[in-house]
XYZ file of C-alpha atoms in Angstrom:
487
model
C 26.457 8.732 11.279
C 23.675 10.819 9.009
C 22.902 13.783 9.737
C 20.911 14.917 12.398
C 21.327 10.950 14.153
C 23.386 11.363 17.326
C 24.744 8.023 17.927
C 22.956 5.484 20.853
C 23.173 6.719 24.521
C 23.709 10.543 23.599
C 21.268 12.975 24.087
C 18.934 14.091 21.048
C 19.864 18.405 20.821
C 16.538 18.858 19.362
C 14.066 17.705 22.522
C 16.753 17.990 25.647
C 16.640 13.815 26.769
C 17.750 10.705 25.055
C 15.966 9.277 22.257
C 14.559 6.063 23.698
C 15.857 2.668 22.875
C 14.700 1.999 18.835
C 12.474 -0.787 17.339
C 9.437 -2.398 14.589
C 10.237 -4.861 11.579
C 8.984 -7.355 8.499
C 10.819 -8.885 5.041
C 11.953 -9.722 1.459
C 13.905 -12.444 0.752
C 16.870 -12.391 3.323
C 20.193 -13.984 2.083
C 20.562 -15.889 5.352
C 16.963 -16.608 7.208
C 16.472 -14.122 10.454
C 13.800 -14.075 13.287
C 10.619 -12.031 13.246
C 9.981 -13.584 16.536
C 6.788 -10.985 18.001
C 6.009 -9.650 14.458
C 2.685 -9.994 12.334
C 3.070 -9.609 8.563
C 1.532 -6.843 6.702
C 0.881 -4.853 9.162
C 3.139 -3.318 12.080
C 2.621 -6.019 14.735
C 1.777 -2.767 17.391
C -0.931 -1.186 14.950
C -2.938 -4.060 16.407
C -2.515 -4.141 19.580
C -2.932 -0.505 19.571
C -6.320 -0.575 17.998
C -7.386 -2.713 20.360
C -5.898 -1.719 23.863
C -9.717 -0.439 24.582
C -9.072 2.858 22.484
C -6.067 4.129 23.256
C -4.654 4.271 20.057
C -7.648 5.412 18.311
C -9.908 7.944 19.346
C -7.335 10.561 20.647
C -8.505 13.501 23.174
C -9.222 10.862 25.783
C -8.816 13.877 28.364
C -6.747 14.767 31.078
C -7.020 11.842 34.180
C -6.850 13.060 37.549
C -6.903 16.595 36.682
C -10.611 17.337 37.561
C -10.888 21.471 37.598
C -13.318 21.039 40.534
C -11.719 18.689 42.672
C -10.581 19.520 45.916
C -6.675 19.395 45.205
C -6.831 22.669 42.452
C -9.317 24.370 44.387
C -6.971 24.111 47.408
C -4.129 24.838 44.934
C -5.881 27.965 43.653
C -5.533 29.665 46.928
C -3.013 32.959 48.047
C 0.495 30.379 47.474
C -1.409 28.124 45.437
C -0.272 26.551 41.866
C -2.113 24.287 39.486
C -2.308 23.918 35.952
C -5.800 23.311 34.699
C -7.670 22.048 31.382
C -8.563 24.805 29.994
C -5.343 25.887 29.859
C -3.655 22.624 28.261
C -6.578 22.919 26.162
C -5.679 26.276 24.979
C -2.115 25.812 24.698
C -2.663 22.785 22.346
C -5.213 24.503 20.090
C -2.707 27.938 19.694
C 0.219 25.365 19.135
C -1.730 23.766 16.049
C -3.219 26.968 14.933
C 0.456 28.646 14.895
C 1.461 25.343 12.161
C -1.468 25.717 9.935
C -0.684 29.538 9.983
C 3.122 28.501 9.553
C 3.848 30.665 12.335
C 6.843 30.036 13.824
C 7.172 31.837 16.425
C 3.626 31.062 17.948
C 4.638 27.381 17.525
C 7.637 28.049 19.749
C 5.115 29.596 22.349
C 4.645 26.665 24.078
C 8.081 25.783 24.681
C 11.196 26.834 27.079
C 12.983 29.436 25.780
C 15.629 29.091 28.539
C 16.628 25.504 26.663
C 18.248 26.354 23.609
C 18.281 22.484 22.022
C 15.108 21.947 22.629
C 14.127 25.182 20.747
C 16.707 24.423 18.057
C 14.897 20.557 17.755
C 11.658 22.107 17.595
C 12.379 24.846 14.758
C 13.877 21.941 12.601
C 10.971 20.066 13.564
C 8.494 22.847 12.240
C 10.783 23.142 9.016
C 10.525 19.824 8.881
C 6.887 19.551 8.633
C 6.335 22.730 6.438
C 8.127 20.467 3.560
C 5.165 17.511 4.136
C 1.699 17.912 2.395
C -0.893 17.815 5.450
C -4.301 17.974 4.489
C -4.856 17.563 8.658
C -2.127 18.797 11.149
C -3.525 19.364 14.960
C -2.737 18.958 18.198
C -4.582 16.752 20.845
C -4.615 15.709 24.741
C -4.189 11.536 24.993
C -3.278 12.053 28.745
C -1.781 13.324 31.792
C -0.165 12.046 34.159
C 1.524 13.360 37.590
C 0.345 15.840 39.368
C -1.183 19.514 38.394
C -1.387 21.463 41.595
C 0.614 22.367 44.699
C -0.984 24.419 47.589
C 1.882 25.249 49.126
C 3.240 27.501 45.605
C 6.737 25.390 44.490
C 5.036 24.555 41.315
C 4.584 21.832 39.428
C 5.677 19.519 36.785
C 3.968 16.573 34.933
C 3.642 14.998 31.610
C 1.263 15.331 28.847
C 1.180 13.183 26.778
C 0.012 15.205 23.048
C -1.385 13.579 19.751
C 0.036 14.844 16.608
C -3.354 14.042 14.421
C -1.857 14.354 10.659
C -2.946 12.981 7.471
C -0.635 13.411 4.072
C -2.807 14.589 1.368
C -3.342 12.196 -1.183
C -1.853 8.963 0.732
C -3.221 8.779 3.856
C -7.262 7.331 3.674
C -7.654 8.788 6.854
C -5.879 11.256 9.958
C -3.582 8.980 11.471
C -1.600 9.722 15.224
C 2.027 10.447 16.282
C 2.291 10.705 20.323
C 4.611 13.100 21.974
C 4.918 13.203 25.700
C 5.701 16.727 26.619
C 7.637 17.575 30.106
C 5.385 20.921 31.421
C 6.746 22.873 34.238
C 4.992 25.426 35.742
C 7.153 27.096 38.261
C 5.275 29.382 40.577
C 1.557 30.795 40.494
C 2.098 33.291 37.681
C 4.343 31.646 36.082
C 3.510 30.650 32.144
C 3.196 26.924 31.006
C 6.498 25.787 29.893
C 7.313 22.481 27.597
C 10.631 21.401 28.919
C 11.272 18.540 26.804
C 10.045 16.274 24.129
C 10.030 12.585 23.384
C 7.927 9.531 22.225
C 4.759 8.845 24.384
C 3.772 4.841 24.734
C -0.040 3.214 24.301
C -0.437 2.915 28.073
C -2.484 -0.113 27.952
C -0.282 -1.840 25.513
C 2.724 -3.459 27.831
C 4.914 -3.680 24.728
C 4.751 -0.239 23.105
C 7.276 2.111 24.171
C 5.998 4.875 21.638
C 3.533 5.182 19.073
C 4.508 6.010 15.885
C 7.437 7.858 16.637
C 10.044 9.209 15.555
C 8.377 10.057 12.621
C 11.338 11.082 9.841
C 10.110 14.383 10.527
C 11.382 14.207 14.250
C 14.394 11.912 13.596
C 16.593 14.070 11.152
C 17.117 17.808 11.379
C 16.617 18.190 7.900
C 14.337 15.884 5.520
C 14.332 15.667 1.866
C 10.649 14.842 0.129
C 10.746 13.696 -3.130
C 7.204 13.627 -4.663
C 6.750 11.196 -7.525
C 2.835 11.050 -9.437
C 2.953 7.498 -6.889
C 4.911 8.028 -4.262
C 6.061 10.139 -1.423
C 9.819 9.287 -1.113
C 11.314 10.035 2.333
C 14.630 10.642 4.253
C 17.351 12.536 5.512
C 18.259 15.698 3.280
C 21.914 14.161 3.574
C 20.682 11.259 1.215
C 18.557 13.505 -1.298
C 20.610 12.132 -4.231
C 19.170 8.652 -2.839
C 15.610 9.388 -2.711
C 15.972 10.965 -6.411
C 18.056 7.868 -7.462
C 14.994 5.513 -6.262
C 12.227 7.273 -7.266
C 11.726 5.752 -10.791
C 12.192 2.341 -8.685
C 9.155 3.139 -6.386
C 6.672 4.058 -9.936
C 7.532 1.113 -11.301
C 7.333 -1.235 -8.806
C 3.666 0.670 -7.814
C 2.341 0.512 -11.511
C 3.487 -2.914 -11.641
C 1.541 -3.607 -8.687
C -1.329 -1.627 -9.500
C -1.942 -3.436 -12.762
C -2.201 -6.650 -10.960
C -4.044 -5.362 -8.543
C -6.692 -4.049 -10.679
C -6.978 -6.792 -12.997
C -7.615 -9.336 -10.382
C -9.078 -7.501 -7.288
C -12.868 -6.465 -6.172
C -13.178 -2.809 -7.781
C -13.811 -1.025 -4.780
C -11.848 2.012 -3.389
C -8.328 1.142 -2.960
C -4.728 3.343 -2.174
C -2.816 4.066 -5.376
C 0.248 6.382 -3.658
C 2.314 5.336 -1.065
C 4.876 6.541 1.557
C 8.102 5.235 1.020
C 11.240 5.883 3.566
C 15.012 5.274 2.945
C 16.485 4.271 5.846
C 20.181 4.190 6.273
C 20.994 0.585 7.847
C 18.784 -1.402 10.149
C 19.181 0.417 13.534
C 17.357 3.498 11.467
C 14.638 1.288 9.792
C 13.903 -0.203 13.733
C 13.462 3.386 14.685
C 11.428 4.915 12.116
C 7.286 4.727 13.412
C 8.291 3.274 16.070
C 5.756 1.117 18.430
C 7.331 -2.113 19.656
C 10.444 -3.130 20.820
C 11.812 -5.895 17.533
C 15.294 -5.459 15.573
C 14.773 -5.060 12.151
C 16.951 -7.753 10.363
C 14.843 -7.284 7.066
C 15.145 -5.134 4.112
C 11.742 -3.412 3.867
C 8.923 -3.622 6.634
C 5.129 -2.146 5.575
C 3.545 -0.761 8.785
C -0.078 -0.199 9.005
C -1.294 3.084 10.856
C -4.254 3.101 12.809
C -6.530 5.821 12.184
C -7.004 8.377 14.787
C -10.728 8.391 14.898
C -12.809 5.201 14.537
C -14.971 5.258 11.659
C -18.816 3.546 12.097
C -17.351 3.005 15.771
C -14.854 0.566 14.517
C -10.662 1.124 14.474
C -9.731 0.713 10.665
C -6.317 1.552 9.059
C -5.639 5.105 8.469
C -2.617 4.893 5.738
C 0.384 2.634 5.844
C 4.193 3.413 5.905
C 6.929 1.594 3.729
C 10.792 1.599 5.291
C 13.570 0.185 3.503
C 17.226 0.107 4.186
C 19.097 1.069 1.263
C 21.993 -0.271 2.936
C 20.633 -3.494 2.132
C 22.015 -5.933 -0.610
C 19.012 -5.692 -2.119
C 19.625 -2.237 -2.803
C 23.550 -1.835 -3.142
C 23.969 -4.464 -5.954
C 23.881 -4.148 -9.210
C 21.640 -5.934 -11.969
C 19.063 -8.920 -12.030
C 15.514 -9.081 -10.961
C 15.856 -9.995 -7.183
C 16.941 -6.424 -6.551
C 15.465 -2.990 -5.070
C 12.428 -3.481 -7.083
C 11.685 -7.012 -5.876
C 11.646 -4.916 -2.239
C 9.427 -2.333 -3.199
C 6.768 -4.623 -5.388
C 6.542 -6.639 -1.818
C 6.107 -4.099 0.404
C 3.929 -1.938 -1.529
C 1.599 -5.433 -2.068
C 1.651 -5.533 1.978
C 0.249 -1.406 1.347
C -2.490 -2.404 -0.786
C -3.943 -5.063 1.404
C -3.702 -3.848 5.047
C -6.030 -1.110 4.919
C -8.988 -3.840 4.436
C -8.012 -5.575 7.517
C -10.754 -5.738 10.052
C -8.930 -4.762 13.043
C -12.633 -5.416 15.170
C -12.067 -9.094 13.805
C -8.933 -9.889 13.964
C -8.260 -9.473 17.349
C -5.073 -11.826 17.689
C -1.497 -11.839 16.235
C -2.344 -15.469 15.085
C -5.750 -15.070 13.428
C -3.585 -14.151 10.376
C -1.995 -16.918 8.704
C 1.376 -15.450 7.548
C 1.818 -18.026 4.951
C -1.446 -16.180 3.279
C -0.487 -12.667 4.094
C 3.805 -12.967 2.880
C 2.851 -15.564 0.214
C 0.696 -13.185 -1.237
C 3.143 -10.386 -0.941
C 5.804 -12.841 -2.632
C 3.564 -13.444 -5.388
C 2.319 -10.216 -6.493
C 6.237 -9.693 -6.169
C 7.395 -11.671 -8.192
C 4.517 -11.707 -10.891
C 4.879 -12.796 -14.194
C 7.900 -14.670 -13.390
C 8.237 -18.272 -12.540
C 8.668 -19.577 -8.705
C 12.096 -20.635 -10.035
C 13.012 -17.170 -10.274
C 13.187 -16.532 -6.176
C 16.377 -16.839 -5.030
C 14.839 -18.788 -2.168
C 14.159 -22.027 -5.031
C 17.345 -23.559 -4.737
C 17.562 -24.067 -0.774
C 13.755 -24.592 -0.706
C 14.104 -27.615 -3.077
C 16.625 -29.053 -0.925
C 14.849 -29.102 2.222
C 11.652 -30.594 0.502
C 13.868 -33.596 -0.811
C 15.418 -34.020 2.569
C 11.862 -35.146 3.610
C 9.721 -31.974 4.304
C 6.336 -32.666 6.226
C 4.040 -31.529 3.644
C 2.011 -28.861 5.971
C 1.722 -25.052 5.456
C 3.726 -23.456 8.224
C 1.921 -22.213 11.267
C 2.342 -18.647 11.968
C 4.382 -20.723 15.303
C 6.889 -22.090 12.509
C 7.820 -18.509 11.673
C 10.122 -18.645 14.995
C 12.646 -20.526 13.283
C 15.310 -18.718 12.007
C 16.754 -21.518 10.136
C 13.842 -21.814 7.835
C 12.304 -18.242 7.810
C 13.302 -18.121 4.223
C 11.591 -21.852 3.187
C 8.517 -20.479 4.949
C 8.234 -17.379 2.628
C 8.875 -19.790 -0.221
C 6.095 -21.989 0.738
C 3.599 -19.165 1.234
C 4.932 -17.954 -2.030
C 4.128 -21.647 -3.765
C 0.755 -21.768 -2.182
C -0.046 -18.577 -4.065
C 0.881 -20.115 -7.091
C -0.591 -23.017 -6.552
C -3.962 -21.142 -5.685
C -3.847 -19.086 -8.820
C -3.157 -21.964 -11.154
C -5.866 -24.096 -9.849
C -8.703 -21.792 -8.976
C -7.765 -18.203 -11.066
C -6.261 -15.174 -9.952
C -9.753 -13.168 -9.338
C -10.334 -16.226 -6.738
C -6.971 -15.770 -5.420
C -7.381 -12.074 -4.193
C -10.885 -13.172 -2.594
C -9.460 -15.489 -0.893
C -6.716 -13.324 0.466
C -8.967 -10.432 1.096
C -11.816 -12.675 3.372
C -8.585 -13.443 5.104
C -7.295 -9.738 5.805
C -11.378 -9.181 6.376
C -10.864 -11.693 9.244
C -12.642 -14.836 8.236
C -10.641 -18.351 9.163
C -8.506 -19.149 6.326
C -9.920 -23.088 6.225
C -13.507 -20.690 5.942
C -12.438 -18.583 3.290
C -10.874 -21.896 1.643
C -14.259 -23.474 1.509
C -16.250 -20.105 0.625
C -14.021 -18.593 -2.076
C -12.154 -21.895 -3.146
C -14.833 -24.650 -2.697
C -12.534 -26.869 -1.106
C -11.368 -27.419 2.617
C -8.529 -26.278 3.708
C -7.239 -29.646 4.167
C -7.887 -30.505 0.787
C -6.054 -27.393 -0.423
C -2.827 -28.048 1.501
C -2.566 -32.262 0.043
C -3.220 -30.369 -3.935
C -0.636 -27.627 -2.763
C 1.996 -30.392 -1.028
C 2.089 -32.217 -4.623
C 2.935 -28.611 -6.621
C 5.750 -28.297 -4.164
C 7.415 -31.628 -4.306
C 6.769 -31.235 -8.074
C 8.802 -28.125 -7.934
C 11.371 -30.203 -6.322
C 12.231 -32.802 -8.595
């Protein structure tokens, strides 16, 4: 157990409940193919349905429902006995709270919670330490929503939850402010009583039946003590218990970004694009699951790449705000020693997944499937693995030997992912279809075609208006590379 993790089922010191049940994942090459049943690629399969659960992911300071300062339940409240909580004063609280971080005042950040509950004081000064240690170029606090109710008339106060956007952007990485949601406990117990936060924990996207929070636990929240390791392209990270890790990796995370990078910009449309990346080192899968968390999957993977929505829309449209790399260090990938399909191999993948999803249209793709994964891990593989030959994958060998026992010839649906048994042939044939692509038509083509596809444009469309060719024609030239790869 690391530091700061209390084990499943115990309560979390630092914000006086249990944590909630943990979840969100993607993948490299796994040594024995796993499900990503409910996952879409590149992205975090909840940034998605967040951006489009009509606003409420993006857009935050929706305002307080039911909690109308001239309705007839707080002016009835606000008599002789009377108790009710109203705007104004949620308003205020939340502006003194984020005026007390940027001042990196303590004890006015404090303010707004219990003092009575001594872990959830003791959470919240770790978390403040915590954040003092990240560069945030935006740090504030806003109202998503409340819910229960804000007044009694008969004076045995009240208690309801808030639910509180933590609107943050990391200077340098982030292309935008992105959200973390807290739902706050607030008592207040008698007319003249103060506002008190009573506890802490991770708020869902109401409208969104699968998200149990949104974006949270950040690492911030999830250990009492993180460790940042800044790099010139990378911000590495994890629990101050594992320091020696992040500093172990860090030349790891350059290189596989410069590697990237010079692909990248040798082959892509120059237009503005994300050069410095957040990296977290999780220690085994149940802490990857948890990390900016959203949805309820397992992580069974080595890396994921989530995409964060932004928390404003830009031109009226949800975009991508900055992206989040987890990988479990725990991993083979990253606990053996020597060859190419190692940590690196991880990294290069992930961080291609980075580069991409900020020019996904989330406004047109409005469906898990309207991304072909084949397109969206195949590239990831590729840029990967660049430079090297497809034999190179450790996924070759099996992937030969279920083409010659009489493989169908199609590119696998984003339905085909489901099966565990070929998860790993799938990723391989996305990979080949890249290769494929860039042997046939040129690298330069080969990023266009990608990037109509992220821009949400039909991927037989974007065949025909960045390839010339149907799609159909592109899968029978593709199906004869991979049984050639087979012989």
């Amino acid at each position: 157990m690391t530091q700061g993790h209390p084990p499943p089922g115990h309560a979390d010191p630092r914000y006086g409940v249990s944590p909630p049940a943990q979840p969100v994942p993607w993948a490299p090459p796994p040594p024995a193919p796993k499900s990503r049943r409910g996952l879409w690629i590149g992205l975090a399969a909840g940034a998605l349905a967040l951006a489009v659960c009509a606003g409420t992911a993006v857009g935050v300071g929706l305002g307080l429902r039911g909690n109308d300062e001239d309705a007839p339940a707080p002016k009835a409240a606000a008599g002789a006995n009377g108790v009710t909580v109203t705007n104004a004063e949620l308003a205020g609280l939340l502006d003194r709270h984020s005026k007390a971080l940027a001042a990196k005042d303590l004890d006015g950040y404090l303010a707004a919670f219990d003092p009575a509950r001594k872990d959830l004081i003791a959470g919240q000064t770790q978390l403040f330490r915590n954040l003092m240690k990240l560069p945030l170029s935006v740090a504030r606090y806003e109202t998503v929503e409340q819910q229960g109710r804000v007044s009694d008339a008969f004076g045995q106060g009240v208690t309801f939850q808030l639910d509180v956007s933590f609107v943050h952007q990391l200077d340098g990485f982030d292309r935008a402010p992105v959200s973390e949601w807290y739902r706050w406990t607030i008592v207040r117990a008698g007319k003249d009583a103060p506002i008190r936060v009573v506890a802490v924990t991770g708020a869902p996207a109401g409208g969104n039946g699968d998200s149990k929070t949104v974006y949270y636990p950040g690492p911030w929240d999830k250990w009492r003590d993180i460790h940042v390791e800044r790099t010139p392209y990378a911000l590495i990270i994890t629990d101050a218990a594992r320091g020696d890790l992040a500093r172990r990796y860090a030349p790891a995370v350059d290189k596989a970004v410069t590697s990237n990078l010079a692909v990248w910009r040798a082959n892509a449309p120059p237009e503005p694009m994300t050069d410095k990346f957040v990296v977290t080192l999780a220690d085994g899968k149940d802490e990857m699951t948890s990390l900016y968390r959203i949805g309820t999957e397992k992580a069974t993977e080595a890396g994921i790449s989530l995409g964060m929505v932004a928390a404003e829309r830009k031109d009226g449209k949800a975009t991508i705000g900055g992206t989040r790399i987890v990988v479990d260090t725990t991993d083979r990938y990253f606990t053996r020693s020597g060859g190419d399909n190692d940590a690196r191999m991880v990294l290069r993948h992930e961080i291609a997944h980075s580069l991409m999803t900020p020019r996904t249209d989330l406004t047109a793709v409005d469906e898990f499937s309207k991304l072909d994964e084949w397109v969206v891990e195949g590239f990831a593989e590729y840029v990967a693995f660049h430079g090297r030959p497809l034999g190179a994958s450790e996924r070759t060998a099996q992937a030969r030997k279920l083409v010659r026992d009489g493989w169908n010839g199609t590119l696998p649906g984003n339905g085909d992912w489901d099966d565990p048994g070929r998860l790993s042939f799938h990723y391989w044939l996305g990979h080949a279809a890249m290769n494929h692509l860039a042997e046939k038509h040129g690298e330069p083509k080969l990023f266009r075609f990608v990037e109509a596809v992220y821009a949400g444009t039909p991927t037989d469309r974007a065949a025909r208006d960045v390839l010339g060719v149907s799609l159909d024609e592109f899968q029978a030239g593709w199906a004869d590379y991979v049984r050639a790869q087979a012989r």
